[in-house]
Every structure is written in structure tokens, then in C-alpha cells.
PDB file of C-alpha atoms in Angstrom:
ATOM      1  CA  MET A   1      81.053  23.419 -18.133  1.00 39.00           C
ATOM      2  CA  PRO A   2      82.368  21.587 -21.400  1.00 42.00           C
ATOM      3  CA  GLY A   3      82.619  23.803 -24.413  1.00 40.00           C
ATOM      4  CA  ILE A   4      79.846  22.095 -26.293  1.00 37.00           C
ATOM      5  CA  SER A   5      77.564  22.611 -23.296  1.00 40.00           C
ATOM      6  CA  ARG A   6      78.372  26.382 -23.395  1.00 37.00           C
ATOM      7  CA  PHE A   7      77.656  26.362 -27.061  1.00 36.00           C
ATOM      8  CA  VAL A   8      74.166  24.758 -26.655  1.00 38.00           C
ATOM      9  CA  VAL A   9      73.205  27.108 -23.804  1.00 38.00           C
ATOM     10  CA  GLY A  10      74.262  29.987 -25.837  1.00 40.00           C
ATOM     11  CA  LEU A  11      72.307  29.065 -28.911  1.00 38.00           C
ATOM     12  CA  VAL A  12      69.132  28.376 -26.694  1.00 38.00           C
ATOM     13  CA  GLY A  13      69.683  31.729 -25.177  1.00 42.00           C
ATOM     14  CA  LEU A  14      69.623  33.367 -28.531  1.00 40.00           C
ATOM     15  CA  LEU A  15      66.487  31.580 -29.436  1.00 39.00           C
ATOM     16  CA  ALA A  16      64.884  32.859 -26.210  1.00 39.00           C
ATOM     17  CA  LEU A  17      65.719  36.231 -27.227  1.00 40.00           C
ATOM     18  CA  GLY A  18      63.811  35.943 -30.530  1.00 39.00           C
ATOM     19  CA  VAL A  19      66.985  35.645 -32.823  1.00 37.00           C
ATOM     20  CA  ALA A  20      65.814  34.120 -36.023  1.00 39.00           C
ATOM     21  CA  ALA A  21      66.497  30.325 -36.373  1.00 41.00           C
ATOM     22  CA  HIS A  22      65.729  27.714 -38.805  1.00 42.00           C
ATOM     23  CA  ALA A  23      62.772  25.365 -38.276  1.00 55.00           C
ATOM     24  CA  ALA A  24      63.579  21.960 -36.748  1.00 64.00           C
ATOM     25  CA  THR A  25      64.429  19.328 -39.206  1.00 79.00           C
ATOM     26  CA  THR A  26      63.139  15.917 -39.371  1.00 84.00           C
ATOM     27  CA  ASN A  27      66.383  14.636 -37.840  1.00 86.00           C
ATOM     28  CA  ASP A  28      65.937  17.037 -34.942  1.00 93.00           C
ATOM     29  CA  LEU A  29      62.418  15.927 -34.360  1.00 96.00           C
ATOM     30  CA  TYR A  30      63.004  12.206 -34.622  1.00 98.00           C
ATOM     31  CA  GLN A  31      65.766  11.821 -32.221  1.00 97.00           C
ATOM     32  CA  ALA A  32      66.281  11.723 -28.481  1.00 98.00           C
ATOM     33  CA  GLN A  33      69.141  11.830 -25.961  1.00 97.00           C
ATOM     34  CA  ALA A  34      69.615  10.210 -22.596  1.00 97.00           C
ATOM     35  CA  ILE A  35      72.497  10.325 -20.144  1.00 96.00           C
ATOM     36  CA  VAL A  36      73.858   6.832 -19.450  1.00 96.00           C
ATOM     37  CA  THR A  37      76.731   5.364 -17.388  1.00 93.00           C
ATOM     38  CA  GLY A  38      79.278   3.927 -19.815  1.00 88.00           C
ATOM     39  CA  THR A  39      78.521   2.259 -23.071  1.00 90.00           C
ATOM     40  CA  GLY A  40      77.511  -1.301 -21.719  1.00 91.00           C
ATOM     41  CA  GLU A  41      74.492  -3.141 -22.873  1.00 94.00           C
ATOM     42  CA  VAL A  42      72.512  -2.932 -19.653  1.00 94.00           C
ATOM     43  CA  ASN A  43      72.765   0.856 -19.389  1.00 94.00           C
ATOM     44  CA  ARG A  44      72.182   1.124 -23.195  1.00 96.00           C
ATOM     45  CA  GLN A  45      68.826  -0.591 -22.813  1.00 97.00           C
ATOM     46  CA  ILE A  46      67.921   1.852 -19.908  1.00 97.00           C
ATOM     47  CA  GLY A  47      68.775   4.671 -22.321  1.00 98.00           C
ATOM     48  CA  PHE A  48      66.754   3.197 -25.126  1.00 98.00           C
ATOM     49  CA  ARG A  49      63.648   3.217 -22.912  1.00 98.00           C
ATOM     50  CA  GLU A  50      64.154   6.778 -21.852  1.00 98.00           C
ATOM     51  CA  CYS A  51      64.884   7.782 -25.370  1.00 98.00           C
ATOM     52  CA  LEU A  52      61.631   6.237 -26.585  1.00 98.00           C
ATOM     53  CA  ASP A  53      59.496   8.211 -24.085  1.00 98.00           C
ATOM     54  CA  LYS A  54      61.285  11.369 -25.061  1.00 98.00           C
ATOM     55  CA  VAL A  55      60.995  10.943 -28.744  1.00 98.00           C
ATOM     56  CA  LEU A  56      57.261   9.961 -28.676  1.00 98.00           C
ATOM     57  CA  VAL A  57      56.404  13.065 -26.437  1.00 98.00           C
ATOM     58  CA  LYS A  58      58.526  15.391 -28.621  1.00 98.00           C
ATOM     59  CA  VAL A  59      57.123  14.271 -31.920  1.00 98.00           C
ATOM     60  CA  SER A  60      53.402  14.275 -30.650  1.00 97.00           C
ATOM     61  CA  GLY A  61      53.465  17.053 -28.115  1.00 97.00           C
ATOM     62  CA  ASP A  62      51.274  14.667 -26.066  1.00 96.00           C
ATOM     63  CA  GLN A  63      52.639  14.673 -22.361  1.00 96.00           C
ATOM     64  CA  ARG A  64      50.263  11.937 -21.273  1.00 95.00           C
ATOM     65  CA  LEU A  65      51.735   9.248 -23.425  1.00 96.00           C
ATOM     66  CA  THR A  66      54.276   8.110 -20.906  1.00 94.00           C
ATOM     67  CA  GLN A  67      51.460   7.261 -18.428  1.00 94.00           C
ATOM     68  CA  LYS A  68      49.430   5.099 -20.773  1.00 95.00           C
ATOM     69  CA  PRO A  69      49.723   1.486 -19.814  1.00 95.00           C
ATOM     70  CA  GLU A  70      50.231   0.473 -23.485  1.00 95.00           C
ATOM     71  CA  ILE A  71      53.684   2.091 -23.398  1.00 96.00           C
ATOM     72  CA  LEU A  72      55.032  -0.435 -20.948  1.00 95.00           C
ATOM     73  CA  ALA A  73      55.203  -3.127 -23.636  1.00 95.00           C
ATOM     74  CA  LEU A  74      56.838  -0.885 -26.055  1.00 97.00           C
ATOM     75  CA  ARG A  75      59.567   0.045 -23.427  1.00 97.00           C
ATOM     76  CA  ASP A  76      60.404  -3.634 -23.133  1.00 95.00           C
ATOM     77  CA  LYS A  77      61.617  -3.592 -26.755  1.00 97.00           C
ATOM     78  CA  ALA A  78      62.641   0.019 -27.080  1.00 98.00           C
ATOM     79  CA  GLY A  79      65.883  -0.873 -28.663  1.00 97.00           C
ATOM     80  CA  HIS A  80      63.995  -2.448 -31.715  1.00 97.00           C
ATOM     81  CA  PHE A  81      62.657   0.970 -32.739  1.00 98.00           C
ATOM     82  CA  VAL A  82      66.159   2.652 -32.812  1.00 98.00           C
ATOM     83  CA  GLN A  83      67.375   3.088 -36.318  1.00 98.00           C
ATOM     84  CA  SER A  84      70.937   3.991 -35.183  1.00 97.00           C
ATOM     85  CA  PHE A  85      72.629   5.497 -31.947  1.00 97.00           C
ATOM     86  CA  ARG A  86      75.836   7.151 -30.992  1.00 96.00           C
ATOM     87  CA  TYR A  87      77.674   7.978 -27.705  1.00 95.00           C
ATOM     88  CA  HIS A  88      79.404  11.209 -26.590  1.00 90.00           C
ATOM     89  CA  ASP A  89      81.663  10.935 -23.534  1.00 89.00           C
ATOM     90  CA  ARG A  90      80.464  13.805 -21.232  1.00 81.00           C
ATOM     91  CA  LEU A  91      83.957  13.842 -19.790  1.00 83.00           C
ATOM     92  CA  GLU A  92      85.825  14.024 -22.982  1.00 69.00           C
ATOM     93  CA  GLY A  93      89.112  15.501 -22.631  1.00 61.00           C
ATOM     94  CA  ILE A  94      89.412  14.632 -18.806  1.00 67.00           C
ATOM     95  CA  PRO A  95      91.826  11.730 -18.119  1.00 64.00           C
ATOM     96  CA  ILE A  96      90.385   8.619 -16.759  1.00 63.00           C
ATOM     97  CA  HIS A  97      91.176   8.673 -12.957  1.00 58.00           C
ATOM     98  CA  ASP A  98      89.555   5.599 -11.468  1.00 56.00           C
ATOM     99  CA  GLU A  99      90.512   1.947 -11.460  1.00 52.00           C
ATOM    100  CA  GLN A 100      87.441   0.776 -13.422  1.00 50.00           C
ATOM    101  CA  GLY A 101      88.318   2.332 -16.728  1.00 54.00           C
ATOM    102  CA  THR A 102      85.863   3.970 -18.991  1.00 54.00           C
ATOM    103  CA  HIS A 103      82.502   2.068 -18.358  1.00 60.00           C
ATOM    104  CA  ASP A 104      81.556   4.266 -15.410  1.00 76.00           C
ATOM    105  CA  ARG A 105      81.885   7.567 -17.273  1.00 85.00           C
ATOM    106  CA  PRO A 106      78.828   9.416 -18.222  1.00 91.00           C
ATOM    107  CA  HIS A 107      77.868   9.446 -21.884  1.00 94.00           C
ATOM    108  CA  ASP A 108      75.105  11.048 -23.884  1.00 94.00           C
ATOM    109  CA  LEU A 109      73.301   8.537 -25.855  1.00 97.00           C
ATOM    110  CA  THR A 110      71.622   9.925 -28.908  1.00 98.00           C
ATOM    111  CA  CYS A 111      69.079   7.614 -30.565  1.00 98.00           C
ATOM    112  CA  LEU A 112      67.825   8.303 -34.193  1.00 98.00           C
ATOM    113  CA  TYR A 113      64.411   6.958 -35.370  1.00 98.00           C
ATOM    114  CA  LYS A 114      62.703   6.535 -38.639  1.00 97.00           C
ATOM    115  CA  PRO A 115      59.622   8.741 -38.942  1.00 97.00           C
ATOM    116  CA  ALA A 116      57.384   5.985 -40.149  1.00 98.00           C
ATOM    117  CA  VAL A 117      58.303   3.917 -37.148  1.00 98.00           C
ATOM    118  CA  VAL A 118      57.646   6.622 -34.548  1.00 98.00           C
ATOM    119  CA  ASN A 119      54.464   7.635 -36.271  1.00 98.00           C
ATOM    120  CA  LYS A 120      53.222   4.014 -36.259  1.00 98.00           C
ATOM    121  CA  LEU A 121      53.930   3.861 -32.476  1.00 98.00           C
ATOM    122  CA  LEU A 122      52.047   7.009 -31.918  1.00 98.00           C
ATOM    123  CA  ALA A 123      49.009   5.646 -33.839  1.00 97.00           C
ATOM    124  CA  GLN A 124      49.105   2.591 -31.603  1.00 96.00           C
ATOM    125  CA  LEU A 125      49.023   4.885 -28.513  1.00 96.00           C
ATOM    126  CA  GLY A 126      46.079   6.756 -29.953  1.00 95.00           C
ATOM    127  CA  SER A 127      48.154   9.733 -30.778  1.00 96.00           C
ATOM    128  CA  ARG A 128      49.638  11.602 -33.693  1.00 96.00           C
ATOM    129  CA  PRO A 129      52.645  13.584 -34.840  1.00 96.00           C
ATOM    130  CA  TRP A 130      52.610  17.433 -34.365  1.00 96.00           C
ATOM    131  CA  LEU A 131      54.283  18.508 -37.476  1.00 91.00           C
ATOM    132  CA  GLY A 132      54.950  21.949 -38.977  1.00 85.00           C
ATOM    133  CA  GLU A 133      56.847  24.936 -37.569  1.00 88.00           C
ATOM    134  CA  ARG A 134      56.619  25.392 -33.841  1.00 94.00           C
ATOM    135  CA  SER A 135      56.359  29.262 -33.650  1.00 94.00           C
ATOM    136  CA  PRO A 136      57.854  31.265 -30.873  1.00 97.00           C
ATOM    137  CA  ILE A 137      55.793  32.046 -27.867  1.00 98.00           C
ATOM    138  CA  ALA A 138      55.928  35.283 -25.836  1.00 98.00           C
ATOM    139  CA  VAL A 139      56.251  34.783 -22.186  1.00 98.00           C
ATOM    140  CA  PHE A 140      54.240  37.407 -20.003  1.00 98.00           C
ATOM    141  CA  MET A 141      55.249  36.401 -16.512  1.00 97.00           C
ATOM    142  CA  THR A 142      55.418  37.943 -12.942  1.00 96.00           C
ATOM    143  CA  ALA A 143      57.621  36.618 -10.278  1.00 96.00           C
ATOM    144  CA  GLU A 144      57.322  37.229  -6.570  1.00 95.00           C
ATOM    145  CA  GLN A 145      59.653  36.137  -3.654  1.00 93.00           C
ATOM    146  CA  GLY A 146      59.043  37.945  -0.440  1.00 92.00           C
ATOM    147  CA  ALA A 147      59.543  41.699  -0.901  1.00 91.00           C
ATOM    148  CA  ARG A 148      61.211  41.025  -4.381  1.00 91.00           C
ATOM    149  CA  HIS A 149      58.769  41.064  -7.280  1.00 92.00           C
ATOM    150  CA  PHE A 150      59.208  41.961 -10.960  1.00 93.00           C
ATOM    151  CA  VAL A 151      57.856  41.338 -14.503  1.00 95.00           C
ATOM    152  CA  LEU A 152      60.257  38.974 -16.446  1.00 95.00           C
ATOM    153  CA  THR A 153      61.160  41.052 -19.643  1.00 96.00           C
ATOM    154  CA  ALA A 154      64.094  40.914 -21.990  1.00 95.00           C
ATOM    155  CA  ASP A 155      65.843  44.141 -20.744  1.00 91.00           C
ATOM    156  CA  GLU A 156      65.951  43.702 -16.896  1.00 83.00           C
ATOM    157  CA  ASP A 157      68.909  42.215 -14.987  1.00 86.00           C
ATOM    158  CA  GLN A 158      67.318  40.361 -12.135  1.00 84.00           C
ATOM    159  CA  GLY A 159      65.538  37.950 -14.272  1.00 90.00           C
ATOM    160  CA  LYS A 160      68.619  36.638 -16.346  1.00 94.00           C
ATOM    161  CA  THR A 161      68.819  33.370 -14.664  1.00 95.00           C
ATOM    162  CA  MET A 162      65.101  32.715 -15.015  1.00 96.00           C
ATOM    163  CA  ARG A 163      65.233  33.586 -18.745  1.00 96.00           C
ATOM    164  CA  GLU A 164      68.028  31.261 -19.366  1.00 96.00           C
ATOM    165  CA  SER A 165      66.216  28.455 -17.181  1.00 97.00           C
ATOM    166  CA  PHE A 166      63.026  29.104 -19.496  1.00 97.00           C
ATOM    167  CA  ALA A 167      64.948  28.882 -22.718  1.00 95.00           C
ATOM    168  CA  ASN A 168      66.543  25.557 -21.636  1.00 96.00           C
ATOM    169  CA  ALA A 169      63.061  24.268 -20.761  1.00 97.00           C
ATOM    170  CA  THR A 170      62.015  24.676 -24.549  1.00 97.00           C
ATOM    171  CA  ASP A 171      64.634  22.294 -25.898  1.00 95.00           C
ATOM    172  CA  PRO A 172      63.103  18.918 -25.281  1.00 95.00           C
ATOM    173  CA  MET A 173      60.061  20.055 -27.311  1.00 97.00           C
ATOM    174  CA  LEU A 174      61.897  22.042 -29.880  1.00 96.00           C
ATOM    175  CA  MET A 175      59.914  25.109 -29.098  1.00 97.00           C
ATOM    176  CA  ARG A 176      61.114  28.747 -28.628  1.00 96.00           C
ATOM    177  CA  VAL A 177      60.190  31.482 -26.218  1.00 97.00           C
ATOM    178  CA  ILE A 178      60.526  35.228 -26.522  1.00 97.00           C
ATOM    179  CA  PHE A 179      60.578  37.774 -23.618  1.00 97.00           C
ATOM    180  CA  PRO A 180      59.037  41.159 -24.499  1.00 96.00           C
ATOM    181  CA  LYS A 181      61.029  44.239 -23.548  1.00 95.00           C
ATOM    182  CA  ALA A 182      59.357  46.444 -20.926  1.00 93.00           C
ATOM    183  CA  GLY A 183      58.262  48.847 -23.521  1.00 94.00           C
ATOM    184  CA  GLN A 184      56.393  45.950 -25.196  1.00 95.00           C
ATOM    185  CA  LEU A 185      54.032  45.405 -22.320  1.00 96.00           C
ATOM    186  CA  GLY A 186      51.445  47.847 -23.611  1.00 93.00           C
ATOM    187  CA  GLY A 187      51.620  49.811 -20.424  1.00 92.00           C
ATOM    188  CA  LEU A 188      50.626  46.746 -18.236  1.00 93.00           C
ATOM    189  CA  GLY A 189      52.099  46.709 -14.778  1.00 89.00           C
ATOM    190  CA  GLU A 190      52.392  43.675 -12.523  1.00 90.00           C
ATOM    191  CA  LYS A 191      48.814  43.532 -11.219  1.00 90.00           C
ATOM    192  CA  ALA A 192      47.335  44.418 -14.626  1.00 92.00           C
ATOM    193  CA  LEU A 193      49.404  41.861 -16.388  1.00 93.00           C
ATOM    194  CA  SER A 194      48.128  39.065 -14.051  1.00 89.00           C
ATOM    195  CA  GLY A 195      44.625  39.763 -14.888  1.00 91.00           C
ATOM    196  CA  ALA A 196      44.992  40.778 -18.534  1.00 95.00           C
ATOM    197  CA  ASP A 197      42.805  39.013 -20.997  1.00 95.00           C
ATOM    198  CA  MET A 198      44.622  36.710 -23.179  1.00 97.00           C
ATOM    199  CA  ALA A 199      43.348  38.139 -26.438  1.00 97.00           C
ATOM    200  CA  ARG A 200      45.065  41.342 -25.457  1.00 97.00           C
ATOM    201  CA  LEU A 201      48.216  39.494 -24.516  1.00 98.00           C
ATOM    202  CA  ASP A 202      48.207  37.618 -27.828  1.00 98.00           C
ATOM    203  CA  LYS A 203      48.092  40.914 -29.783  1.00 97.00           C
ATOM    204  CA  LEU A 204      51.125  42.219 -27.696  1.00 98.00           C
ATOM    205  CA  ALA A 205      52.875  38.855 -28.406  1.00 98.00           C
ATOM    206  CA  LYS A 206      52.547  39.317 -32.210  1.00 97.00           C
ATOM    207  CA  LYS A 207      53.945  42.893 -31.902  1.00 96.00           C
ATOM    208  CA  ALA A 208      56.911  41.321 -29.985  1.00 95.00           C
ATOM    209  CA  GLY A 209      57.519  38.826 -32.895  1.00 96.00           C
ATOM    210  CA  ALA A 210      55.730  35.706 -31.387  1.00 97.00           C
ATOM    211  CA  ALA A 211      52.695  33.885 -32.562  1.00 96.00           C
ATOM    212  CA  ARG A 212      50.927  33.924 -29.153  1.00 97.00           C
ATOM    213  CA  ALA A 213      51.338  34.605 -25.474  1.00 98.00           C
ATOM    214  CA  LEU A 214      51.940  32.338 -22.552  1.00 98.00           C
ATOM    215  CA  ALA A 215      50.980  34.014 -19.374  1.00 98.00           C
ATOM    216  CA  GLY A 216      51.683  33.245 -15.832  1.00 97.00           C
ATOM    217  CA  SER A 217      53.136  33.978 -12.525  1.00 97.00           C
ATOM    218  CA  ILE A 218      55.533  32.261 -10.017  1.00 97.00           C
ATOM    219  CA  VAL A 219      55.297  32.909  -6.224  1.00 97.00           C
ATOM    220  CA  TRP A 220      57.717  31.537  -3.647  1.00 97.00           C
ATOM    221  CA  SER A 221      55.818  29.697  -0.913  1.00 97.00           C
ATOM    222  CA  ASP A 222      57.593  28.797   2.339  1.00 96.00           C
ATOM    223  CA  LYS A 223      54.729  26.402   3.087  1.00 96.00           C
ATOM    224  CA  GLU A 224      55.012  24.499  -0.203  1.00 96.00           C
ATOM    225  CA  LEU A 225      58.916  24.707   0.085  1.00 96.00           C
ATOM    226  CA  GLY A 226      59.038  25.772  -3.469  1.00 97.00           C
ATOM    227  CA  TRP A 227      57.406  27.908  -6.157  1.00 98.00           C
ATOM    228  CA  VAL A 228      53.761  27.963  -7.032  1.00 98.00           C
ATOM    229  CA  ALA A 229      53.420  28.588 -10.685  1.00 98.00           C
ATOM    230  CA  ASP A 230      50.154  29.262 -12.568  1.00 98.00           C
ATOM    231  CA  TRP A 231      50.040  29.368 -16.476  1.00 98.00           C
ATOM    232  CA  ARG A 232      47.466  30.498 -19.094  1.00 98.00           C
ATOM    233  CA  LEU A 233      47.433  29.956 -22.799  1.00 98.00           C
ATOM    234  CA  ALA A 234      44.622  30.459 -25.316  1.00 98.00           C
ATOM    235  CA  ASP A 235      43.925  28.339 -28.296  1.00 96.00           C
ATOM    236  CA  HIS A 236      40.941  28.237 -30.613  1.00 94.00           C
ATOM    237  CA  GLY A 237      38.898  30.494 -28.504  1.00 94.00           C
ATOM    238  CA  LYS A 238      39.451  28.646 -25.243  1.00 97.00           C
ATOM    239  CA  THR A 239      41.725  29.595 -22.358  1.00 98.00           C
ATOM    240  CA  TYR A 240      43.544  26.871 -20.724  1.00 98.00           C
ATOM    241  CA  ARG A 241      45.030  27.048 -17.093  1.00 98.00           C
ATOM    242  CA  TRP A 242      47.442  24.715 -15.298  1.00 98.00           C
ATOM    243  CA  GLN A 243      49.569  24.863 -12.239  1.00 98.00           C
ATOM    244  CA  ALA A 244      52.607  23.506 -10.475  1.00 98.00           C
ATOM    245  CA  ARG A 245      53.190  23.695  -6.612  1.00 97.00           C
ATOM    246  CA  GLY A 246      56.251  23.438  -4.512  1.00 98.00           C
ATOM    247  CA  VAL A 247      58.725  23.128  -7.331  1.00 98.00           C
ATOM    248  CA  SER A 248      61.976  24.759  -8.342  1.00 97.00           C
ATOM    249  CA  PHE A 249      61.587  27.550 -10.997  1.00 95.00           C
ATOM    250  CA  ASP A 250      63.391  25.240 -13.565  1.00 97.00           C
ATOM    251  CA  GLU A 251      60.514  22.742 -13.183  1.00 98.00           C
ATOM    252  CA  ALA A 252      58.053  25.497 -13.132  1.00 98.00           C
ATOM    253  CA  PHE A 253      59.157  26.452 -16.598  1.00 98.00           C
ATOM    254  CA  ARG A 254      59.288  22.887 -17.768  1.00 98.00           C
ATOM    255  CA  VAL A 255      55.700  22.483 -16.621  1.00 98.00           C
ATOM    256  CA  ALA A 256      54.825  25.718 -18.618  1.00 98.00           C
ATOM    257  CA  ILE A 257      56.473  24.456 -21.817  1.00 98.00           C
ATOM    258  CA  ARG A 258      54.944  20.803 -21.468  1.00 98.00           C
ATOM    259  CA  GLY A 259      51.546  22.355 -20.957  1.00 98.00           C
ATOM    260  CA  ALA A 260      51.841  24.636 -24.006  1.00 98.00           C
ATOM    261  CA  ALA A 261      52.964  21.762 -26.164  1.00 98.00           C
ATOM    262  CA  GLN A 262      50.071  19.679 -24.999  1.00 97.00           C
ATOM    263  CA  ILE A 263      47.575  22.409 -25.949  1.00 97.00           C
ATOM    264  CA  LEU A 264      49.200  23.608 -29.175  1.00 97.00           C
ATOM    265  CA  SER A 265      49.533  19.957 -30.381  1.00 96.00           C
ATOM    266  CA  GLY A 266      45.778  19.593 -30.098  1.00 95.00           C
ATOM    267  CA  HIS A 267      45.978  17.209 -27.131  1.00 95.00           C
ATOM    268  CA  GLY A 268      43.900  19.209 -24.824  1.00 94.00           C
ATOM    269  CA  GLN A 269      44.067  20.257 -21.167  1.00 96.00           C
ATOM    270  CA  PRO A 270      47.615  19.948 -19.479  1.00 94.00           C
TER     271      PRO A 270
END
């Protein structure tokens, strides 16, 4: 893994463990990144379209935007909305070893946008920016795979990979998660945690240094050939529930974060 990738993963891991971090800047919010093949015009336009989708969802929190028919016309001129862009060679430091030169090498394409431009596009799509601090969320989650089952906490070894994956899932939405220690579960075991009232979990979340709780479970299903994930989050007196089936745990956690963003940004049911 390149050095910069190790740095990013390490930083996200610190955020996941609740280490204090600065709130996202406007530049962080109004930019997006896509992986493209080389720096040619054709692949650049593909990257521009992907970045447009990503920045609109990140700024608004509204996960449904990319499904709206109106966005098709915006994608056709995605490059017009970019203020500036830059490339980073993902194989930087590795000598070129093919006959075709550099244009086949994977690059990170980062697109920067003016807030006024993105906000106007959101208005055209019937949405709005989700501004302000995105406070950390405490994850209360149980995992089960055959005879193996546990509560995902900050101080147990078997969930390390899941904690890292969950933290990585927050990055596209500039969100943060905290994993309570075993002693911060309020005496709740696996079964009690699964059925716990969200008001009680929100109180435990605040004690752990988060703004609210995200509760859930993932269970491996041979029938589904993947994990079945169920999530809960309360906002303004309403408890929202959503699910993913037959997915990797990486995708299960991305579904969790996308759903939380959808709710907390005021865009309703995931």
C-alpha cells in the first residue's frame, strides 16, 4: 500500500476511535475524487461525471439524488461545473513497465467546486446543502457468523478489521464513528443490545463522546451468500430502520453510513 494510503487509513482509524479532529472545511466538502485510467480527455470526462455524483451526495447527504432522472442532463456537462482539478498517479514511484507509457496508469482525479455552483445544482434537483458540523456517531453493533458472535467494541481484537472498514465507510460523507468500550455498554449484552430502546442507546452514545447512536447487527447468511445487516437510528423522535442483504461487511457499513447521512441531513427514510 502506498505511503499516502497508509496515512489516510491511519487518520480515519484515529477518527473512528474518537480522537478529536477539526470539522470539515468548505474545501473538504466541495470536492470529490474518482479513480481514472490515465489523464486523457475521455477518461477525464468519465471521472468528472463520477465526481459530480459524489460531491452532490456528500454536500447534501441525500443518497437518492443519483437516481433522479434530472441528473442525467447534468452528467452530460459535468466538466462545466468543475472549478479546478488535479491528478495523482496511484503508482507514483513505481517505474513504467509497459509499452504504452503513462496513459494506462491509474490516477486519482480530484475535482474542486465552487459552493455556489453545487448549491445551485442541488436546488435544481430539489435538494439542499447539509452544512454544519457532522458530529460523531457511536456504533452499537452485534456480529454473528456461525458459532462466532460478538459486540463490536473499541477494546476487543476480533472486530479490528470491521472497525477499520466502518471507519473507511465514513470518509465519502465526511462523517465519524466511535466504538464504545465494553464498559460503556451500560451492562447490555448481545441480546439486550439488539432490542435496546434507541433513547437508551443515545444516552450511552453521549457518555462515549458521540452525539447519538447507530444501532445494528450483521449476520452471515449462507443462503444470501453474504451478510444481512439491519440498522436503526433515531432522529427527532422517530426511529428509522433500513437493511442490506447478501453483501460484504464493507458494503454493509457503507449502507449504514449512507442511511445515517440520509436521515441526519433531513432527507428521510434510507
